[in-house]
Every structure is written in structure tokens, then in C-alpha cells.
Coordinates of C-alpha atoms in Angstrom, one line a residue:
Chain A
M111 CA -36.2 3.2 -11.1
N112 CA -36.4 0.7 -8.3
R113 CA -33.6 2.0 -6.0
E114 CA -33.1 -1.1 -3.9
V115 CA -32.1 -3.4 -6.7
I116 CA -28.9 -3.9 -8.6
T117 CA -29.3 -4.3 -12.3
M118 CA -26.6 -6.6 -13.5
T119 CA -26.4 -6.3 -17.2
G120 CA -28.2 -3.1 -18.1
K121 CA -29.5 -4.8 -21.3
N122 CA -32.7 -6.3 -20.0
E123 CA -33.4 -4.7 -16.7
T124 CA -36.6 -6.4 -15.7
E125 CA -35.1 -9.8 -16.4
S126 CA -31.8 -9.2 -14.6
R127 CA -33.0 -7.3 -11.6
L128 CA -32.3 -8.9 -8.2
G129 CA -33.8 -7.4 -5.1
I130 CA -31.2 -7.0 -2.3
A131 CA -34.2 -6.8 0.0
L132 CA -35.5 -10.3 -0.7
L133 CA -32.7 -12.6 0.4
N134 CA -31.4 -10.3 3.1
G135 CA -34.9 -9.8 4.5
A136 CA -35.4 -13.5 4.6
V137 CA -32.0 -14.1 6.4
L138 CA -32.6 -11.3 9.0
S139 CA -36.1 -12.7 9.6
L140 CA -34.8 -16.2 10.1
I141 CA -32.0 -15.1 12.4
G142 CA -34.5 -13.0 14.4
I143 CA -36.8 -16.0 14.9
L144 CA -33.8 -18.1 16.0
V145 CA -32.9 -15.4 18.6
L146 CA -36.5 -15.4 19.8
V147 CA -36.5 -19.2 20.1
T148 CA -33.3 -19.4 22.1
P149 CA -34.9 -19.0 25.5
W150 CA -36.8 -22.2 24.8
V151 CA -33.7 -24.2 24.2
T152 CA -31.7 -23.1 27.2
E153 CA -32.2 -21.5 30.7
L154 CA -31.8 -17.8 30.7
T155 CA -32.2 -15.2 33.4
D156 CA -35.0 -12.6 33.1
S157 CA -32.7 -9.9 31.9
E158 CA -31.1 -12.2 29.3
R159 CA -34.5 -13.3 28.1
R160 CA -35.6 -9.7 27.8
L161 CA -32.5 -8.8 25.8
D162 CA -33.0 -11.7 23.4
N163 CA -36.7 -10.7 23.0
I164 CA -35.8 -7.2 22.1
A165 CA -33.0 -8.2 19.7
G166 CA -35.0 -11.0 18.1
S167 CA -38.0 -8.8 17.6
A168 CA -35.9 -6.0 16.1
L169 CA -34.3 -8.4 13.6
L170 CA -37.6 -9.9 12.7
I171 CA -39.3 -6.6 12.2
V172 CA -36.4 -5.3 9.9
G173 CA -36.4 -8.6 8.0
L174 CA -40.1 -8.6 7.4
G175 CA -40.0 -4.9 6.5
L176 CA -37.4 -5.6 3.8
L177 CA -39.5 -8.5 2.5
Y178 CA -42.6 -6.3 2.4
W179 CA -40.7 -3.6 0.6
H180 CA -39.4 -6.1 -1.9
F181 CA -42.8 -7.5 -2.8
K182 CA -44.4 -4.1 -2.9
R183 CA -41.8 -2.9 -5.3
T184 CA -42.1 -6.0 -7.4
K185 CA -45.8 -5.6 -7.8
A186 CA -45.5 -1.9 -8.6
Chain B
M270 CA -12.5 -21.3 27.7
A271 CA -14.8 -20.6 24.7
P272 CA -18.5 -21.1 25.4
T273 CA -20.3 -23.9 23.5
L274 CA -22.8 -22.7 20.9
L275 CA -26.5 -23.6 21.2
S276 CA -28.3 -25.3 18.4
T277 CA -30.1 -22.1 17.5
E278 CA -26.8 -20.3 17.3
W279 CA -25.3 -22.9 15.0
A280 CA -28.4 -22.6 12.9
M281 CA -27.8 -18.8 12.6
I282 CA -24.3 -19.4 11.3
G283 CA -25.8 -22.0 8.9
V284 CA -28.4 -19.6 7.6
F285 CA -25.8 -16.9 7.1
V286 CA -23.3 -19.2 5.2
V287 CA -26.0 -20.6 3.0
A288 CA -27.2 -17.0 2.2
V289 CA -23.8 -15.8 1.1
I290 CA -23.3 -18.9 -1.1
L291 CA -26.8 -18.3 -2.6
W292 CA -25.8 -14.7 -3.4
G293 CA -22.7 -15.9 -5.2
L294 CA -24.7 -18.4 -7.2
R295 CA -27.5 -15.9 -8.0
M296 CA -25.1 -13.1 -9.1
R297 CA -22.9 -15.3 -11.3
T298 CA -25.2 -14.6 -14.3
G299 CA -24.3 -10.9 -14.1
A300 CA -20.6 -11.5 -13.6
K301 CA -19.8 -12.6 -17.1
T302 CA -18.5 -9.3 -18.4
M303 CA -15.7 -7.3 -16.9
E304 CA -18.0 -4.5 -15.8
G305 CA -20.4 -7.0 -14.4
A306 CA -17.8 -9.0 -12.5
F307 CA -15.6 -6.2 -11.3
L308 CA -18.0 -3.3 -10.9
A309 CA -21.5 -4.8 -10.7
G310 CA -22.3 -3.4 -14.1
R311 CA -21.9 0.2 -12.6
K312 CA -25.5 0.1 -11.5
V313 CA -25.2 0.2 -7.7
P314 CA -27.4 2.9 -6.0
G315 CA -25.4 5.4 -3.9
V316 CA -27.1 4.4 -0.6
I317 CA -26.3 0.7 -1.2
A318 CA -22.7 1.6 -2.2
S319 CA -22.4 3.6 1.1
F320 CA -23.4 0.6 3.2
S321 CA -20.9 -1.4 1.2
T322 CA -18.2 1.2 1.7
V323 CA -18.6 1.0 5.5
A324 CA -18.8 -2.8 5.5
T325 CA -15.7 -3.0 3.4
N326 CA -13.7 -0.7 5.6
L327 CA -14.8 -2.0 8.9
N328 CA -13.9 -5.6 9.4
A329 CA -12.9 -8.1 12.0
N330 CA -9.5 -6.4 12.3
D331 CA -11.2 -3.1 13.2
F332 CA -13.7 -4.6 15.6
L333 CA -10.8 -6.4 17.3
G334 CA -7.8 -4.2 16.3
L335 CA -9.2 -0.7 16.5
T336 CA -11.1 -1.5 19.7
G337 CA -7.8 -2.9 21.0
A338 CA -6.1 0.3 20.0
V339 CA -8.7 2.3 22.0
Y340 CA -8.1 -0.1 24.9
A341 CA -4.3 0.6 24.6
V342 CA -4.2 4.3 23.9
G343 CA -7.6 5.7 25.0
I344 CA -10.3 8.1 23.7
I345 CA -7.9 9.9 21.4
M346 CA -8.3 7.0 18.9
A347 CA -11.8 8.5 18.3
H348 CA -10.1 11.1 16.2
I349 CA -9.5 8.5 13.6
I350 CA -13.2 7.9 13.3
F351 CA -14.3 11.5 13.2
N352 CA -11.4 12.3 10.8
N353 CA -12.7 9.6 8.5
S354 CA -16.1 11.3 8.4
I355 CA -14.5 14.6 7.5
V356 CA -12.1 13.2 4.9
L357 CA -14.8 11.1 3.3
V358 CA -16.8 14.2 2.5
L359 CA -13.7 16.0 1.1
V360 CA -12.6 13.0 -1.1
A361 CA -16.2 12.5 -2.3
L362 CA -16.6 16.1 -3.4
L363 CA -13.1 16.4 -4.9
L364 CA -12.3 13.0 -6.4
M365 CA -15.0 10.4 -6.6
H366 CA -17.5 12.0 -9.0
R367 CA -14.5 12.7 -11.2
L368 CA -13.3 9.0 -11.2
R369 CA -16.8 7.8 -11.9
R370 CA -17.3 10.2 -14.8
Y371 CA -14.3 8.7 -16.6
N372 CA -15.5 5.0 -16.3
V373 CA -12.1 3.7 -15.0
Y374 CA -11.8 0.4 -13.2
S375 CA -9.5 1.7 -10.5
L376 CA -7.6 4.7 -9.3
G377 CA -4.7 3.5 -11.5
G378 CA -6.8 4.0 -14.6
W379 CA -7.5 7.6 -13.6
L380 CA -3.9 8.3 -12.8
E381 CA -3.0 7.0 -16.2
Q382 CA -5.5 9.3 -17.9
R383 CA -4.4 12.3 -15.8
Y384 CA -0.7 11.7 -15.8
S385 CA 0.9 8.8 -17.6
S386 CA 0.9 5.0 -17.8
S387 CA 4.0 4.9 -15.6
V388 CA 2.2 6.6 -12.7
G389 CA -0.9 4.4 -13.2
N390 CA 1.2 1.2 -13.4
A391 CA 3.1 2.1 -10.3
Y392 CA -0.1 2.3 -8.4
S393 CA -1.5 -0.9 -9.8
I394 CA 1.6 -3.0 -9.2
I395 CA 2.3 -1.8 -5.7
W396 CA -1.3 -2.2 -4.7
T397 CA -1.8 -5.6 -6.3
F398 CA 1.4 -7.3 -5.2
V399 CA 2.3 -5.5 -1.9
W400 CA -0.6 -4.1 0.0
M401 CA -3.4 -6.4 -1.1
L402 CA -1.6 -9.6 -0.3
F403 CA -0.6 -8.4 3.2
N404 CA -4.0 -7.0 3.9
L405 CA -6.0 -10.0 2.9
G406 CA -3.7 -12.1 5.0
L407 CA -4.5 -9.8 7.9
Y408 CA -8.2 -10.0 7.3
I409 CA -8.1 -13.8 7.2
Y410 CA -6.1 -13.9 10.4
G411 CA -8.5 -11.5 12.1
G412 CA -11.5 -13.5 11.1
A413 CA -9.9 -16.8 12.3
L414 CA -8.9 -15.2 15.6
V415 CA -12.6 -14.3 16.2
L416 CA -13.6 -17.9 15.6
E417 CA -10.8 -19.2 17.8
T418 CA -11.6 -16.7 20.6
L419 CA -15.4 -17.0 20.6
L420 CA -15.9 -20.6 19.5
G421 CA -12.7 -22.3 20.4
W422 CA -12.1 -23.4 16.8
N423 CA -8.6 -24.3 15.6
L424 CA -7.0 -21.1 14.2
Y425 CA -5.5 -22.8 11.2
L426 CA -8.7 -24.6 10.2
S427 CA -10.6 -21.3 10.6
I428 CA -8.1 -19.6 8.3
V429 CA -8.7 -22.2 5.6
L430 CA -12.5 -22.4 5.9
L431 CA -13.0 -18.6 6.0
S432 CA -10.8 -18.2 2.9
I433 CA -12.6 -20.8 0.9
L434 CA -16.0 -19.3 1.7
A435 CA -15.0 -15.7 0.9
A436 CA -13.3 -16.8 -2.4
F437 CA -16.2 -19.0 -3.4
Y438 CA -19.0 -16.4 -3.6
T439 CA -16.8 -13.5 -4.6
L440 CA -15.2 -15.2 -7.6
L441 CA -18.5 -16.6 -8.6
G442 CA -20.8 -13.6 -8.2
G443 CA -18.3 -10.7 -8.6
L444 CA -18.8 -7.3 -7.1
G445 CA -22.6 -7.7 -7.4
A446 CA -22.5 -10.6 -4.8
V447 CA -20.0 -8.6 -2.7
V448 CA -22.2 -5.5 -2.5
A449 CA -25.4 -7.5 -1.9
T450 CA -23.8 -9.5 0.9
D451 CA -22.3 -6.3 2.4
V452 CA -25.8 -5.0 3.1
L453 CA -26.6 -8.1 5.1
Q454 CA -23.2 -8.1 6.7
I455 CA -23.3 -4.5 7.9
A456 CA -26.7 -5.2 9.7
L457 CA -25.3 -8.3 11.4
M458 CA -22.1 -6.6 12.3
F459 CA -23.4 -3.4 13.9
F460 CA -26.6 -4.8 15.5
P461 CA -25.1 -6.9 18.3
L462 CA -22.2 -4.6 18.8
L463 CA -24.5 -1.7 19.6
F464 CA -25.9 -3.9 22.3
V465 CA -22.4 -4.5 23.6
G466 CA -21.7 -0.8 23.6
F467 CA -24.8 0.2 25.5
A468 CA -24.7 -2.8 27.9
G469 CA -21.1 -1.9 28.7
L470 CA -22.0 1.7 29.2
D471 CA -24.9 0.7 31.5
E472 CA -22.5 -1.5 33.5
V473 CA -20.0 1.3 34.2
G474 CA -22.7 3.9 34.9
G475 CA -22.9 5.9 31.7
L476 CA -20.5 8.2 29.8
S477 CA -19.7 10.5 32.7
A478 CA -18.9 7.6 35.0
L479 CA -16.9 6.0 32.2
A480 CA -14.8 9.1 31.8
E481 CA -14.2 9.3 35.6
K482 CA -13.1 5.7 35.8
L483 CA -10.6 5.8 33.0
P484 CA -6.9 6.3 33.7
E485 CA -5.7 9.9 33.3
T486 CA -3.7 8.9 30.3
H487 CA -6.7 7.5 28.4
K488 CA -9.5 9.9 29.2
H489 CA -8.7 13.1 27.2
L490 CA -9.8 13.7 23.6
W491 CA -7.7 16.9 23.4
P492 CA -4.5 16.3 25.3
E493 CA -1.4 18.4 24.4
E494 CA 0.7 15.3 23.8
T495 CA -0.3 11.9 22.5
P496 CA 1.5 8.6 22.0
F497 CA 1.8 9.8 18.3
G498 CA 3.4 13.1 19.2
L499 CA 2.0 16.6 19.8
L500 CA -1.8 16.7 19.1
P501 CA -1.6 18.8 16.0
I502 CA 0.9 16.4 14.5
M503 CA -1.4 13.5 15.2
L504 CA -4.4 15.3 13.8
F505 CA -2.7 16.6 10.6
G506 CA -1.1 13.2 10.1
M507 CA -4.6 11.6 10.4
V508 CA -6.0 14.0 7.8
F509 CA -3.2 13.2 5.3
M510 CA -3.6 9.5 6.0
G511 CA -7.3 9.7 5.6
L512 CA -7.0 11.6 2.4
S513 CA -4.6 9.0 1.1
Y514 CA -6.6 6.0 2.2
W515 CA -10.0 7.1 0.9
S516 CA -8.5 8.2 -2.4
C517 CA -6.2 5.2 -3.0
E518 CA -7.4 2.0 -1.3
A519 CA -8.6 -0.1 -4.2
Q520 CA -11.3 -2.0 -2.4
V521 CA -13.1 1.1 -1.1
V522 CA -12.6 3.1 -4.3
Q523 CA -14.5 0.3 -6.2
R524 CA -17.7 1.4 -4.4
P525 CA -18.1 4.8 -6.0
L526 CA -16.7 3.4 -9.3
S527 CA -19.6 0.9 -9.3
A528 CA -22.2 3.6 -8.6
R529 CA -24.8 4.5 -11.2
D530 CA -23.5 8.0 -11.9
P531 CA -21.1 10.6 -10.6
E532 CA -23.7 12.0 -8.1
E533 CA -24.4 8.5 -6.7
A534 CA -20.6 8.0 -6.5
T535 CA -20.4 11.0 -4.3
I536 CA -23.3 9.9 -2.2
S537 CA -21.6 6.5 -1.6
Y538 CA -18.9 8.2 0.4
M539 CA -21.2 10.8 2.0
G540 CA -23.4 8.0 3.4
A541 CA -20.3 6.3 4.8
A542 CA -19.4 9.5 6.5
L543 CA -22.7 9.5 8.4
W544 CA -21.9 6.1 9.8
Y545 CA -18.5 7.2 11.1
A546 CA -19.9 10.4 12.7
I547 CA -22.8 8.8 14.5
I548 CA -22.7 5.0 14.9
V549 CA -19.1 3.8 14.8
P550 CA -18.0 5.6 18.0
F551 CA -20.6 3.5 19.9
V552 CA -19.4 0.1 18.5
I553 CA -15.7 0.7 18.5
V554 CA -14.7 3.5 21.0
V555 CA -17.1 2.8 23.8
P556 CA -16.4 -0.9 24.0
G557 CA -12.6 -0.3 24.0
L558 CA -13.0 2.1 26.9
V559 CA -15.5 0.0 28.8
A560 CA -13.1 -3.0 28.4
L561 CA -10.3 -0.9 29.9
V562 CA -12.4 -0.1 33.0
L563 CA -13.8 -3.5 33.5
F564 CA -10.9 -5.7 32.3
P565 CA -7.7 -3.7 32.7
D566 CA -5.4 -6.8 32.6
L567 CA -6.3 -8.5 29.3
P568 CA -3.4 -10.6 27.8
S569 CA -3.7 -8.8 24.5
N570 CA -5.3 -5.5 23.4
D571 CA -7.1 -7.4 20.6
H572 CA -9.0 -9.4 23.2
A573 CA -11.0 -6.4 24.4
M574 CA -14.0 -6.9 22.0
P575 CA -14.3 -10.7 22.3
T576 CA -14.2 -10.4 26.1
L577 CA -17.0 -7.9 26.1
V578 CA -19.1 -9.9 23.7
R579 CA -18.7 -13.0 25.9
T580 CA -19.5 -10.9 29.0
F581 CA -22.5 -8.9 27.9
L582 CA -24.4 -10.8 25.3
P583 CA -26.8 -13.6 26.3
P584 CA -27.1 -16.9 24.4
G585 CA -29.0 -16.1 21.2
L586 CA -27.7 -12.6 20.8
Y587 CA -24.3 -14.0 21.3
G588 CA -24.8 -16.1 18.2
V589 CA -25.8 -13.0 16.2
A590 CA -22.5 -11.4 17.3
V591 CA -20.5 -14.4 16.2
V592 CA -22.3 -14.3 12.8
G593 CA -21.7 -10.5 12.7
L594 CA -18.0 -10.9 13.4
I595 CA -17.7 -13.6 10.7
A596 CA -19.7 -11.2 8.4
G597 CA -17.2 -8.5 9.4
F598 CA -14.4 -10.6 8.1
L599 CA -16.2 -11.7 4.9
S600 CA -17.3 -8.2 4.0
S601 CA -13.7 -7.0 3.8
A602 CA -12.1 -10.2 2.5
D603 CA -14.6 -10.4 -0.4
S604 CA -13.9 -6.8 -1.3
Q605 CA -10.2 -7.4 -1.2
I606 CA -10.4 -10.4 -3.5
N607 CA -12.6 -8.7 -6.0
A608 CA -10.4 -5.6 -6.0
F609 CA -7.4 -7.8 -6.6
C610 CA -9.1 -9.5 -9.5
T611 CA -10.0 -6.1 -11.0
L612 CA -6.6 -4.6 -10.7
F613 CA -4.7 -7.6 -11.8
T614 CA -6.9 -8.4 -14.7
N615 CA -7.6 -5.0 -16.1
D616 CA -4.5 -2.9 -15.1
I617 CA -1.9 -5.6 -15.3
Y618 CA -2.9 -8.6 -17.4
R619 CA -5.0 -6.8 -20.0
K620 CA -2.7 -3.8 -20.3
M621 CA 0.7 -5.4 -20.1
I622 CA 0.3 -9.1 -20.9
R623 CA -2.6 -10.0 -23.2
P624 CA -4.6 -7.1 -24.7
D625 CA -7.5 -7.5 -27.1
R626 CA -9.1 -10.7 -25.7
S627 CA -12.7 -11.2 -25.0
D628 CA -14.5 -10.2 -21.8
A629 CA -15.1 -13.9 -21.0
H630 CA -11.4 -14.6 -21.2
Y631 CA -10.6 -11.7 -18.8
V632 CA -13.3 -12.8 -16.3
S633 CA -11.8 -16.3 -16.3
V634 CA -8.3 -15.0 -15.8
G635 CA -9.6 -12.9 -12.9
R636 CA -11.1 -16.0 -11.3
V637 CA -7.9 -18.0 -11.6
A638 CA -5.9 -15.1 -10.3
G639 CA -8.3 -14.8 -7.4
V640 CA -7.8 -18.4 -6.4
V641 CA -4.0 -18.0 -6.5
F642 CA -4.2 -14.7 -4.6
T643 CA -6.4 -16.3 -1.9
L644 CA -3.9 -19.2 -1.5
A645 CA -1.1 -16.7 -1.2
A646 CA -3.1 -14.7 1.4
I647 CA -3.6 -17.9 3.5
L648 CA 0.2 -18.2 3.7
T649 CA 0.4 -14.5 4.7
A650 CA -2.2 -15.1 7.4
L651 CA -0.2 -18.0 8.8
I652 CA 2.9 -15.7 9.0
V653 CA 0.8 -12.9 10.6
S654 CA -0.5 -15.4 13.2
R655 CA 3.0 -15.8 14.5
N656 CA 3.4 -12.1 15.4
S657 CA 0.0 -10.5 15.6
D658 CA -0.4 -8.3 18.7
G659 CA -1.7 -4.8 17.9
M660 CA -2.5 -5.8 14.3
F661 CA -4.5 -2.7 13.6
L662 CA -1.6 -0.3 14.3
F663 CA 0.7 -2.6 12.3
A664 CA -1.6 -2.5 9.3
V665 CA -1.9 1.3 9.6
S666 CA 1.9 1.5 9.7
V667 CA 2.2 -0.4 6.4
L668 CA -0.4 1.8 4.9
A669 CA 1.4 4.9 6.2
T670 CA 4.4 3.9 4.1
I671 CA 2.8 3.2 0.8
M672 CA -0.3 5.4 0.6
P673 CA 0.7 9.0 1.1
P674 CA 2.7 9.4 -2.2
F675 CA -0.3 8.2 -4.3
G676 CA -2.8 10.2 -2.2
A677 CA -0.8 13.4 -2.7
V678 CA -0.4 12.9 -6.4
S679 CA -4.1 12.0 -6.9
L680 CA -5.4 15.0 -5.0
L681 CA -2.9 17.4 -6.6
G682 CA -4.0 16.1 -10.0
V683 CA -7.5 17.2 -9.2
L684 CA -6.7 20.5 -7.6
W685 CA -3.9 21.8 -9.8
R686 CA -3.9 21.6 -13.6
G687 CA -0.2 22.5 -13.6
A688 CA 0.8 19.0 -12.2
T689 CA 2.6 17.2 -15.0
P690 CA 3.4 13.5 -15.6
A691 CA 7.1 14.0 -14.9
G692 CA 6.2 15.9 -11.7
A693 CA 3.9 13.1 -10.5
L694 CA 6.5 10.5 -11.2
A695 CA 9.1 12.5 -9.3
G696 CA 6.7 13.0 -6.5
L697 CA 6.1 9.3 -6.2
V698 CA 9.8 8.6 -6.2
V699 CA 10.7 11.2 -3.7
G700 CA 7.6 10.5 -1.5
G701 CA 8.2 6.7 -1.7
A702 CA 11.9 7.1 -0.9
T703 CA 11.1 9.4 2.1
A704 CA 8.5 7.0 3.4
M705 CA 10.9 4.0 3.1
G706 CA 13.8 6.0 4.6
L707 CA 11.7 6.9 7.6
V708 CA 10.7 3.3 8.1
V709 CA 14.4 2.2 8.0
A710 CA 15.3 5.0 10.4
A711 CA 12.5 3.9 12.7
V712 CA 13.4 0.2 12.6
T713 CA 17.1 0.9 13.2
G714 CA 16.4 3.3 16.0
E715 CA 18.0 6.3 14.2
L716 CA 14.7 8.2 14.4
S717 CA 14.5 7.9 18.2
D718 CA 18.2 8.7 18.5
F719 CA 17.7 11.8 16.4
A720 CA 14.7 12.9 18.5
A721 CA 16.8 12.4 21.7
R722 CA 19.8 14.3 20.4
H723 CA 17.7 17.3 19.3
D724 CA 15.2 17.3 22.2
L725 CA 12.3 16.4 19.9
T726 CA 10.9 13.5 21.9
N727 CA 7.5 15.2 22.2
I728 CA 7.3 15.4 18.4
I729 CA 9.0 12.2 17.3
T730 CA 7.6 9.6 19.7
D731 CA 7.8 5.8 19.6
D732 CA 4.6 5.7 17.6
H733 CA 5.5 8.1 14.7
L734 CA 3.3 6.8 11.9
Y735 CA 1.3 9.9 11.6
L736 CA 4.4 12.0 11.5
R737 CA 5.8 9.8 8.8
T738 CA 2.6 10.0 6.8
M739 CA 2.6 13.8 7.0
I740 CA 6.3 14.1 6.0
S741 CA 6.0 11.7 3.0
F742 CA 2.7 13.3 1.9
L743 CA 4.3 16.8 2.0
M744 CA 7.5 15.7 0.4
T745 CA 5.5 14.2 -2.5
L746 CA 3.5 17.4 -2.9
F747 CA 6.8 19.5 -2.8
A748 CA 8.6 17.3 -5.4
T749 CA 5.6 17.1 -7.7
V750 CA 5.1 20.9 -7.7
V751 CA 8.8 21.7 -8.2
V752 CA 9.3 19.3 -11.1
S753 CA 5.9 20.2 -12.6
L754 CA 7.0 23.8 -12.8
F755 CA 9.8 22.9 -15.2
T756 CA 8.2 20.1 -17.3
K757 CA 5.5 19.8 -19.9
K758 CA 1.8 19.4 -19.1
K759 CA -0.3 16.7 -20.7
Q760 CA -2.6 19.2 -22.4
E761 CA -5.3 17.1 -23.9
V762 CA -6.0 15.3 -20.7
D763 CA -5.9 18.4 -18.6
S764 CA -8.5 20.1 -20.6
A765 CA -10.7 17.0 -20.7
I766 CA -10.6 16.4 -17.1
L767 CA -10.1 19.7 -15.3
D768 CA -12.1 22.1 -17.4
T769 CA -15.4 20.2 -17.9
V770 CA -15.8 18.8 -14.4
P771 CA -16.8 20.9 -11.4
L772 CA -14.1 21.0 -8.7
F773 CA -16.3 20.4 -5.7
G774 CA -19.0 17.8 -6.3
S775 CA -21.2 17.1 -9.3
S776 CA -24.3 19.0 -8.2
N777 CA -25.6 21.4 -5.6
R778 CA -27.5 18.6 -3.9
V779 CA -24.3 16.7 -3.0
R780 CA -22.6 20.0 -2.0
V781 CA -25.4 20.6 0.5
Y782 CA -25.1 17.0 1.8
G783 CA -21.4 17.6 2.2
V784 CA -21.9 20.7 4.3
A785 CA -24.5 19.0 6.4
M786 CA -22.2 16.0 7.0
L787 CA -19.4 18.3 8.1
M788 CA -21.7 20.1 10.5
L789 CA -22.9 16.7 11.9
T790 CA -19.4 15.6 12.5
G791 CA -18.7 18.9 14.3
I792 CA -21.7 18.2 16.5
A793 CA -20.5 14.7 17.2
Y794 CA -17.1 16.1 18.2
L795 CA -18.8 18.6 20.6
F796 CA -20.9 15.7 22.1
W797 CA -17.8 13.5 22.9
S798 CA -15.7 16.5 24.0
Q799 CA -18.3 17.2 26.7
Y800 CA -17.3 13.9 28.5
F801 CA -13.7 13.5 27.4
A802 CA -12.3 17.0 27.1

């Protein structure tokens, strides 16, 4: 059983499955990209830019990881 | 003056809001039956339910209020967090697999099976009409305060907007939408606050330097006396409060009830215990202490966290923190709304007003009730906004009054087959009367006068909520046991519930997890005691 999904009805599991990873992965990726883009829309100090780069990259990696997981499970 | 958000930060808020709305729309197809709407079809994996448990319990009130309490009282508030970790394991092993096995919708349903409809109804009515209304109002106010403090938004407009958003996706998508968004919300809540914690620690020079710079009254984890009385009173009071909270609070109990099976129900609480032992101290306790060192003169305790967020997070990451704090509000408000709909529809409307209607009818009634409830909670939030300082301790004080009797009766029902329906009812009456009596004595000053007259000021302090919890919990146990000894047991239910279900956990696997979690919490205690003995 795919463990990262919620099955809503229990009657037709393949039809009613919804991957929690899909939308949440997309949102985390988008927010990560927005954090990474922020130094381009405002002036930041070096340390501030470094912090944004670390945070944005981490969010993007987690988001993309969730998306990868979702599509891998869906194919399986 | 609140900083102005950048376009990228506004975009983050937009992405997040659109996402939770999409979850509500996507999950509405599964929310057409009662189990689908109120318990996500009982198909939630334990690990996901554990994320949801943490997201439900930790909200804007905790990030503001509990951090504020640490700012006000010191490192001893860390005991609340570690106590949660221990108590979650105990309640998971004792109660949660049992509740899940009997397919009830709430603790009230189990109390009815174990004791009587009077006991179950007492729980449902008090939770639905007293605690939930107050609590959702508090959540809404906390979320709006975040927006006011961090973005400069009008408090009242924020109250209305946040309430509409929470109610929209919750009533549309049911618990499925709530759990799904909780997973996103927990990531967005904890991520930036970990940065705040570690950046703050870096600024003050690490944990050792933090301990050195704290005032003497705030730096000891194991002092003889605390603002809540002698240390053993505070610790035992916290245990009784934790046992009551994790057994009774409707919104958190829904997580194990929505789990796929009894073992997963146990895991949902065990996983939450892991968060409390390891991560929560860094996002709640450390920021509270850092704020005290760096900003000792804040106008209100509840400003500790927003001040740190503004100070330490650069533009960009600051936007994530704003989204995280909004998420913190939503993750608890949505749970409260869904829990209300469940209790009201199943335990009150279906049982007492209109039985034998279709699932579609009950789901519709739940949605209408949810709208009315949210409107009432907005009014409560407006009232709370007029007298809000130290809101975490105020909320805990209300809980300390209504929870212990139900917690005691629930746990006794598991541990002792001799507990009878009449005993439980007597316990609730005596425990409730004791709790209310202590509140009245506290408000009128009688309690303080009593302490002064009998030289008990180190036991009965000004903040006596843990003492009150302990007394009302023990009085409930005492009354239940005494009356049960002389009244008739509910035989058929006793044998069904107590004989066929293991006392501790549903499998060896979860028992091993439980022991591991307790050891981990012990290690966490040792770690923090090194710096704050």
C-alpha cells in the first residue's frame, strides 16, 4: 500500500487516492524558488544572501524530493 | 513599525493560500460521508497522522504564547514540552489503540460505550459548547496578532480573513483536507523557526553563554521552587494535565481515530512525541530565552517570537516565517472547526436531535454548524483581543479546569475494569465541582489567603494551575473509585473492551517504539540539564 497517500472512500482506492506529496511538493518547491529569487529583487548583505540561499535550496530540494517520490510511486 | 513585504514574499503567501484552497476543493469528493468528512475515511497513515497531531497542537498561540511564557518564566517551561513527549507515549499505549479499535468518532463515543450515555454526553456538550468556542476564538486572535505584528495588518480585518480561509477549506474538504494541509503547514512552521532558534543562539554565543546571561530566576531547569509551586507539584501537575489533554482534547484525539488501524493510531502519537523531545525545544524554548537576553524590555511576553523573527530573518526567509505562522494558525483552527463539526453532528445532533438520517444530511448539517461556529468564534476572538496578554497561560488555565475530570475517568476506564457508570458520573461531578471551586477560590483571593494563613505560600503560589489540575484529577479518581465499589458494573461492555484488548499497546512493535521514545526523552532531559541545571 502506498503509504504517503490518503484513500478517501476505501471503495475504489486507485481512483480516489490523492498523493499528499504532489501538491505539497509543488508548494514547497515554489516557495523555495521565491526565497532564492529574493536577493534579485532587493539589496541584501552577504550573510543575508547566504541564509536565503541555504533556506531556499533546502525548501527546493525537499519539494522536488516529494514530487519525485510521488511520481515514482504513481508509476509503480 | 512592521516591515513591508517584498513581491516575492507576497507571492509566497499567495502560493500557500491557493494551495490550501485547492486541497479543500480536491478533498471535497471524499467528504461526502460522515467518516470521509470527519475522519478522512479512517485511512490516514500513522506517520502522516503524527505530523498532523503536532501541527494541530502547535499553533500561533504556542509560537507566540508558549515562547512568551518561556520569556516570562524561564527554562522551566521546557518541562511542558518534555512532559508532552512522555505523556504522549503513555496515552498512545494505554488509550489510543483502544479508541481506534472501537471505531468511535470521539472520546465521547468511547466514554458512552465504556460507561454510559450520560458520561459521553457530558464530554460532548462541554467540549462542543465551552472549550471549542473559546479555543477557536483564541486561535483566530493569535493568528491575527501575527499578521498585525509582522505585516501591520488591521487586527479585526485579519480575524475575519483568517476565519473565512480556515472555514472554507475545512468545511469543503473535511478532515482529509485538514490532514493534507497539516503536512505542508508543519514544514512551513518549523523550517524558518529553526533558523530563528539557531541564529539567536549564535548571536548570544551558544547554549552555555545563553545560560550564563539569563537572570538567576530563569536559568534553572530543576529549581526547588517555581512560579507554580514546589517543583514536584509543578511536575506532577503537568503529568496530570498532559494525561488529560492528550486523552480528551477532541481535535488531537481525531488523529489516532482517523488512522488506518489501532497500531497506526498508536504510532500517530508516538511520532508526535519524537517532535516534542527533539525539535520543539529549539523552536519554542530557545527563542524565548534568547529574546529575554537580547530584548529584556518587550511590552508584552507574546511579542518575543515576532521580535526575533523580525531581527534574525532576512527578506525572503522572513516571508517563509510569515507563511509559517499563518500556517500555524490554520493548522489548529481547521482542526478545531472539523472537531466541532464531528462532535456536534455525531454526538449531539445525530444522537439527541435527529437520528436515522442519511450521511449526506449529517454532512450538510455539519457544514452549516461549522459556519455558525466560526462566526461565534470570531466574536470570541474580538473579546479575547481586548484582554490578551499571556494568552497561553490563560488558555492552559481554562483547560486545567475542564479537562482533569474527563482525563481521570477515561484513564481509569482503561486501567480498572471495576470502574462503573455511576462511579464515573460521580467522579465527573466531584472533579468538576472541585475544579470550579478552586477557580472561584482563586479569583476571589481565598486561595491566596488560605496559603498565607497556613504558611503554604511555597505550595499554593499565584500561578496555581498545576496544583488545581492535580487536585481535581485526584479528587475525580477518588470519587470514581469509592462510588464504583458500591455500584453495579456495566458487564457486557467491560468484557468487550477490557478483556480482548491488550493493556499496553496493540503490538510488540509499538511497545518497543514506546520504550525507545521514553529513553530518547530521557536523553533530551540530560542534554538540557547540562546547560540549565
